[in-house]
Short mmCIF file of N, CA and C in Angstrom, two decimals:
data_model
loop_
_atom_site.label_atom_id
_atom_site.label_comp_id
_atom_site.label_asym_id
_atom_site.label_seq_id
_atom_site.Cartn_x
_atom_site.Cartn_y
_atom_site.Cartn_z
N UNK F 57 104.53 118.52 103.96
CA UNK F 57 104.52 118.81 102.55
C UNK F 57 103.77 117.71 101.80
N UNK F 58 102.92 118.12 100.89
CA UNK F 58 102.13 117.17 100.12
C UNK F 58 102.96 116.57 99.00
N UNK F 59 102.97 115.26 98.95
CA UNK F 59 103.64 114.55 97.86
C UNK F 59 102.56 114.03 96.93
N UNK F 60 102.58 114.45 95.67
CA UNK F 60 101.64 113.95 94.69
C UNK F 60 102.26 112.74 94.02
N UNK F 61 101.74 111.57 94.36
CA UNK F 61 102.29 110.32 93.86
C UNK F 61 101.83 110.03 92.44
N UNK F 62 100.66 110.54 92.09
CA UNK F 62 100.13 110.31 90.75
C UNK F 62 99.18 111.44 90.41
N UNK F 63 99.19 111.86 89.17
CA UNK F 63 98.25 112.88 88.72
C UNK F 63 97.95 112.66 87.25
N UNK F 64 96.68 112.68 86.94
CA UNK F 64 96.20 112.56 85.55
C UNK F 64 95.13 113.62 85.38
N UNK F 65 95.13 114.33 84.26
CA UNK F 65 94.10 115.33 84.09
C UNK F 65 93.88 115.72 82.64
N UNK F 66 92.69 116.25 82.40
CA UNK F 66 92.37 116.95 81.18
C UNK F 66 91.40 118.06 81.58
N UNK F 67 90.73 118.71 80.65
CA UNK F 67 89.90 119.86 81.00
C UNK F 67 88.63 119.48 81.74
N UNK F 68 88.25 118.22 81.78
CA UNK F 68 87.02 117.81 82.44
C UNK F 68 87.22 116.82 83.57
N UNK F 69 88.48 116.45 83.86
CA UNK F 69 88.75 115.38 84.82
C UNK F 69 90.13 115.58 85.45
N UNK F 70 90.22 115.36 86.76
CA UNK F 70 91.51 115.40 87.46
C UNK F 70 91.54 114.26 88.47
N UNK F 71 92.60 113.46 88.45
CA UNK F 71 92.82 112.41 89.43
C UNK F 71 94.16 112.66 90.11
N UNK F 72 94.16 112.62 91.45
CA UNK F 72 95.41 112.76 92.21
C UNK F 72 95.48 111.69 93.29
N UNK F 73 96.67 111.21 93.53
CA UNK F 73 96.99 110.38 94.68
C UNK F 73 98.00 111.16 95.49
N UNK F 74 97.60 111.64 96.67
CA UNK F 74 98.46 112.52 97.46
C UNK F 74 98.71 111.93 98.84
N UNK F 75 99.90 112.27 99.37
CA UNK F 75 100.26 111.81 100.70
C UNK F 75 100.98 112.95 101.42
N UNK F 76 100.58 113.20 102.68
CA UNK F 76 101.25 114.14 103.56
C UNK F 76 101.76 113.34 104.75
N UNK F 77 103.09 113.23 104.88
CA UNK F 77 103.68 112.43 105.96
C UNK F 77 103.50 113.07 107.33
N UNK F 78 103.57 114.39 107.41
CA UNK F 78 103.44 115.10 108.68
C UNK F 78 102.69 116.42 108.40
N UNK F 79 101.38 116.32 108.11
CA UNK F 79 100.67 117.51 107.65
C UNK F 79 100.47 118.54 108.75
N UNK F 80 100.58 119.83 108.40
CA UNK F 80 100.24 120.87 109.37
C UNK F 80 98.73 120.85 109.62
N UNK F 81 98.32 121.27 110.79
CA UNK F 81 96.92 121.21 111.18
C UNK F 81 96.02 122.03 110.25
N UNK F 82 96.42 123.21 109.85
CA UNK F 82 95.59 124.07 109.01
C UNK F 82 96.07 124.08 107.57
N UNK F 83 96.18 122.91 106.98
CA UNK F 83 96.73 122.77 105.64
C UNK F 83 95.77 123.26 104.55
N UNK F 84 94.47 123.08 104.74
CA UNK F 84 93.50 123.36 103.69
C UNK F 84 92.50 124.44 104.11
N UNK F 85 92.23 125.39 103.22
CA UNK F 85 91.25 126.45 103.45
C UNK F 85 89.89 126.01 102.92
N UNK F 86 88.84 126.62 103.47
CA UNK F 86 87.50 126.37 102.93
C UNK F 86 87.45 126.92 101.51
N UNK F 87 86.79 126.17 100.62
CA UNK F 87 86.76 126.58 99.22
C UNK F 87 85.55 125.95 98.51
N UNK F 88 85.31 126.42 97.30
CA UNK F 88 84.29 125.85 96.42
C UNK F 88 84.91 125.74 95.02
N UNK F 89 84.28 124.97 94.18
CA UNK F 89 84.69 124.90 92.78
C UNK F 89 83.52 124.38 91.97
N UNK F 90 83.63 124.45 90.68
CA UNK F 90 82.50 124.10 89.81
C UNK F 90 82.45 122.61 89.46
N UNK F 91 83.31 121.83 90.03
CA UNK F 91 83.40 120.40 89.74
C UNK F 91 82.79 119.56 90.85
N UNK F 92 82.38 118.35 90.51
CA UNK F 92 82.12 117.33 91.52
C UNK F 92 83.48 116.88 92.04
N UNK F 93 83.52 116.49 93.30
CA UNK F 93 84.79 116.02 93.87
C UNK F 93 84.55 114.76 94.67
N UNK F 94 85.41 113.77 94.47
CA UNK F 94 85.42 112.54 95.27
C UNK F 94 86.73 112.50 96.02
N UNK F 95 86.66 112.23 97.31
CA UNK F 95 87.87 112.06 98.13
C UNK F 95 87.76 110.69 98.79
N UNK F 96 88.72 109.83 98.52
CA UNK F 96 88.77 108.50 99.13
C UNK F 96 89.93 108.48 100.11
N UNK F 97 89.64 108.23 101.38
CA UNK F 97 90.64 108.28 102.43
C UNK F 97 91.40 106.96 102.51
N UNK F 98 92.71 107.03 102.34
CA UNK F 98 93.57 105.86 102.48
C UNK F 98 94.16 105.77 103.88
N UNK F 99 94.39 106.94 104.52
CA UNK F 99 94.97 106.98 105.86
C UNK F 99 94.82 108.39 106.41
N UNK F 100 94.77 108.51 107.73
CA UNK F 100 94.78 109.83 108.32
C UNK F 100 93.75 110.03 109.42
N UNK F 101 93.91 111.12 110.13
CA UNK F 101 93.03 111.56 111.20
C UNK F 101 92.49 112.92 110.79
N UNK F 102 91.38 112.91 110.06
CA UNK F 102 90.87 114.15 109.47
C UNK F 102 89.36 114.28 109.68
N UNK F 103 88.91 115.51 109.61
CA UNK F 103 87.49 115.84 109.62
C UNK F 103 87.20 116.58 108.33
N UNK F 104 86.07 116.27 107.73
CA UNK F 104 85.68 116.99 106.52
C UNK F 104 84.51 117.89 106.88
N UNK F 105 84.70 119.20 106.69
CA UNK F 105 83.64 120.17 106.93
C UNK F 105 82.99 120.47 105.59
N UNK F 106 81.69 120.21 105.50
CA UNK F 106 80.91 120.48 104.30
C UNK F 106 79.77 121.39 104.71
N UNK F 107 79.84 122.64 104.25
CA UNK F 107 78.89 123.67 104.62
C UNK F 107 78.81 123.72 106.15
N UNK F 108 77.68 123.43 106.77
CA UNK F 108 77.57 123.55 108.22
C UNK F 108 77.68 122.21 108.96
N UNK F 109 78.13 121.15 108.26
CA UNK F 109 78.26 119.83 108.89
C UNK F 109 79.72 119.40 108.90
N UNK F 110 80.05 118.54 109.87
CA UNK F 110 81.42 118.02 110.00
C UNK F 110 81.36 116.50 110.12
N UNK F 111 82.28 115.84 109.42
CA UNK F 111 82.32 114.38 109.40
C UNK F 111 83.73 113.92 109.72
N UNK F 112 83.86 113.07 110.75
CA UNK F 112 85.16 112.46 111.04
C UNK F 112 85.37 111.34 110.05
N UNK F 113 86.54 111.34 109.42
CA UNK F 113 86.83 110.37 108.37
C UNK F 113 87.90 109.39 108.81
N UNK F 114 87.82 108.19 108.24
CA UNK F 114 88.83 107.17 108.51
C UNK F 114 89.09 106.40 107.22
N UNK F 115 90.07 105.54 107.27
CA UNK F 115 90.45 104.73 106.11
C UNK F 115 89.22 104.05 105.49
N UNK F 116 89.10 104.18 104.17
CA UNK F 116 88.01 103.55 103.45
C UNK F 116 86.79 104.44 103.23
N UNK F 117 86.77 105.62 103.85
CA UNK F 117 85.64 106.53 103.66
C UNK F 117 85.74 107.23 102.31
N UNK F 118 84.57 107.47 101.72
CA UNK F 118 84.47 108.17 100.45
C UNK F 118 83.58 109.38 100.65
N UNK F 119 84.07 110.54 100.25
CA UNK F 119 83.32 111.80 100.35
C UNK F 119 82.96 112.23 98.93
N UNK F 120 81.72 112.65 98.76
CA UNK F 120 81.25 113.17 97.48
C UNK F 120 80.79 114.60 97.70
N UNK F 121 81.35 115.53 96.94
CA UNK F 121 81.05 116.95 97.08
C UNK F 121 80.45 117.45 95.77
N UNK F 122 79.34 118.15 95.89
CA UNK F 122 78.68 118.73 94.71
C UNK F 122 79.37 120.03 94.31
N UNK F 123 79.19 120.45 93.07
CA UNK F 123 79.75 121.73 92.64
C UNK F 123 79.24 122.89 93.51
N UNK F 124 80.11 123.82 93.80
CA UNK F 124 79.84 125.04 94.56
C UNK F 124 79.43 124.79 96.01
N UNK F 125 79.68 123.60 96.53
CA UNK F 125 79.42 123.29 97.94
C UNK F 125 80.69 123.65 98.72
N UNK F 126 80.59 124.54 99.70
CA UNK F 126 81.79 124.93 100.46
C UNK F 126 82.24 123.76 101.34
N UNK F 127 83.56 123.56 101.36
CA UNK F 127 84.11 122.42 102.10
C UNK F 127 85.58 122.64 102.39
N UNK F 128 86.08 121.85 103.33
CA UNK F 128 87.51 121.81 103.62
C UNK F 128 87.83 120.56 104.42
N UNK F 129 89.06 120.12 104.31
CA UNK F 129 89.59 119.03 105.14
C UNK F 129 90.28 119.67 106.33
N UNK F 130 89.99 119.17 107.52
CA UNK F 130 90.66 119.64 108.73
C UNK F 130 91.53 118.50 109.25
N UNK F 131 92.80 118.76 109.36
CA UNK F 131 93.76 117.77 109.86
C UNK F 131 93.69 117.77 111.38
N UNK F 132 93.43 116.62 111.99
CA UNK F 132 93.26 116.54 113.45
C UNK F 132 94.55 116.19 114.19
N UNK F 133 95.52 115.65 113.51
CA UNK F 133 96.79 115.31 114.15
C UNK F 133 97.86 115.30 113.07
N UNK F 134 99.10 115.11 113.47
CA UNK F 134 100.16 115.08 112.46
C UNK F 134 100.39 113.67 111.90
N UNK F 135 99.40 112.79 112.08
CA UNK F 135 99.47 111.45 111.48
C UNK F 135 99.44 111.58 109.96
N UNK F 136 100.07 110.64 109.28
CA UNK F 136 100.09 110.63 107.83
C UNK F 136 98.66 110.76 107.28
N UNK F 137 98.49 111.60 106.26
CA UNK F 137 97.20 111.76 105.58
C UNK F 137 97.41 111.41 104.11
N UNK F 138 96.69 110.37 103.67
CA UNK F 138 96.83 109.93 102.28
C UNK F 138 95.45 109.73 101.68
N UNK F 139 95.29 110.17 100.41
CA UNK F 139 93.98 110.08 99.78
C UNK F 139 94.11 110.03 98.27
N UNK F 140 93.01 109.53 97.67
CA UNK F 140 92.77 109.70 96.25
C UNK F 140 91.78 110.84 96.12
N UNK F 141 91.96 111.65 95.13
CA UNK F 141 91.11 112.82 94.91
C UNK F 141 90.75 112.87 93.43
N UNK F 142 89.45 112.92 93.13
CA UNK F 142 88.98 113.00 91.76
C UNK F 142 88.05 114.19 91.64
N UNK F 143 88.31 115.05 90.68
CA UNK F 143 87.41 116.16 90.34
C UNK F 143 86.96 115.95 88.91
N UNK F 144 85.66 116.16 88.65
CA UNK F 144 85.17 115.99 87.29
C UNK F 144 84.01 116.92 87.00
N UNK F 145 83.88 117.26 85.75
CA UNK F 145 82.81 118.10 85.26
C UNK F 145 81.58 117.22 85.07
N UNK F 146 80.50 117.50 85.79
CA UNK F 146 79.30 116.70 85.71
C UNK F 146 78.70 116.63 84.32
N UNK F 147 78.85 117.70 83.55
CA UNK F 147 78.31 117.71 82.19
C UNK F 147 78.94 116.63 81.32
N UNK F 148 80.19 116.29 81.60
CA UNK F 148 80.87 115.25 80.83
C UNK F 148 80.22 113.89 81.04
N UNK F 149 79.50 113.73 82.16
CA UNK F 149 78.84 112.47 82.50
C UNK F 149 77.33 112.60 82.47
N UNK F 150 76.82 113.71 81.97
CA UNK F 150 75.38 113.91 81.88
C UNK F 150 74.72 114.19 83.21
N UNK F 151 75.48 114.72 84.16
CA UNK F 151 74.93 115.03 85.50
C UNK F 151 74.51 116.49 85.54
#
């Protein structure tokens, strides 16, 4: 179960600090959205699938996803998965 330790948001920005102590392997579905997304890995054994590429992630990795880019996190083991997640509207920053 995902524990949201912190969340801040408005219509153009969302910040989350989430932790899964024993995440199920297929926790996240492939998806897209109209926002830029930053995922900073604090802990875990995960792979990030972005369109047709896959990246093994470890503590300290930062992922940047463009709007409408299909992606998903794949949990590789039941090790704790913890991350910071930021979504923002690029127009708010002139992007």
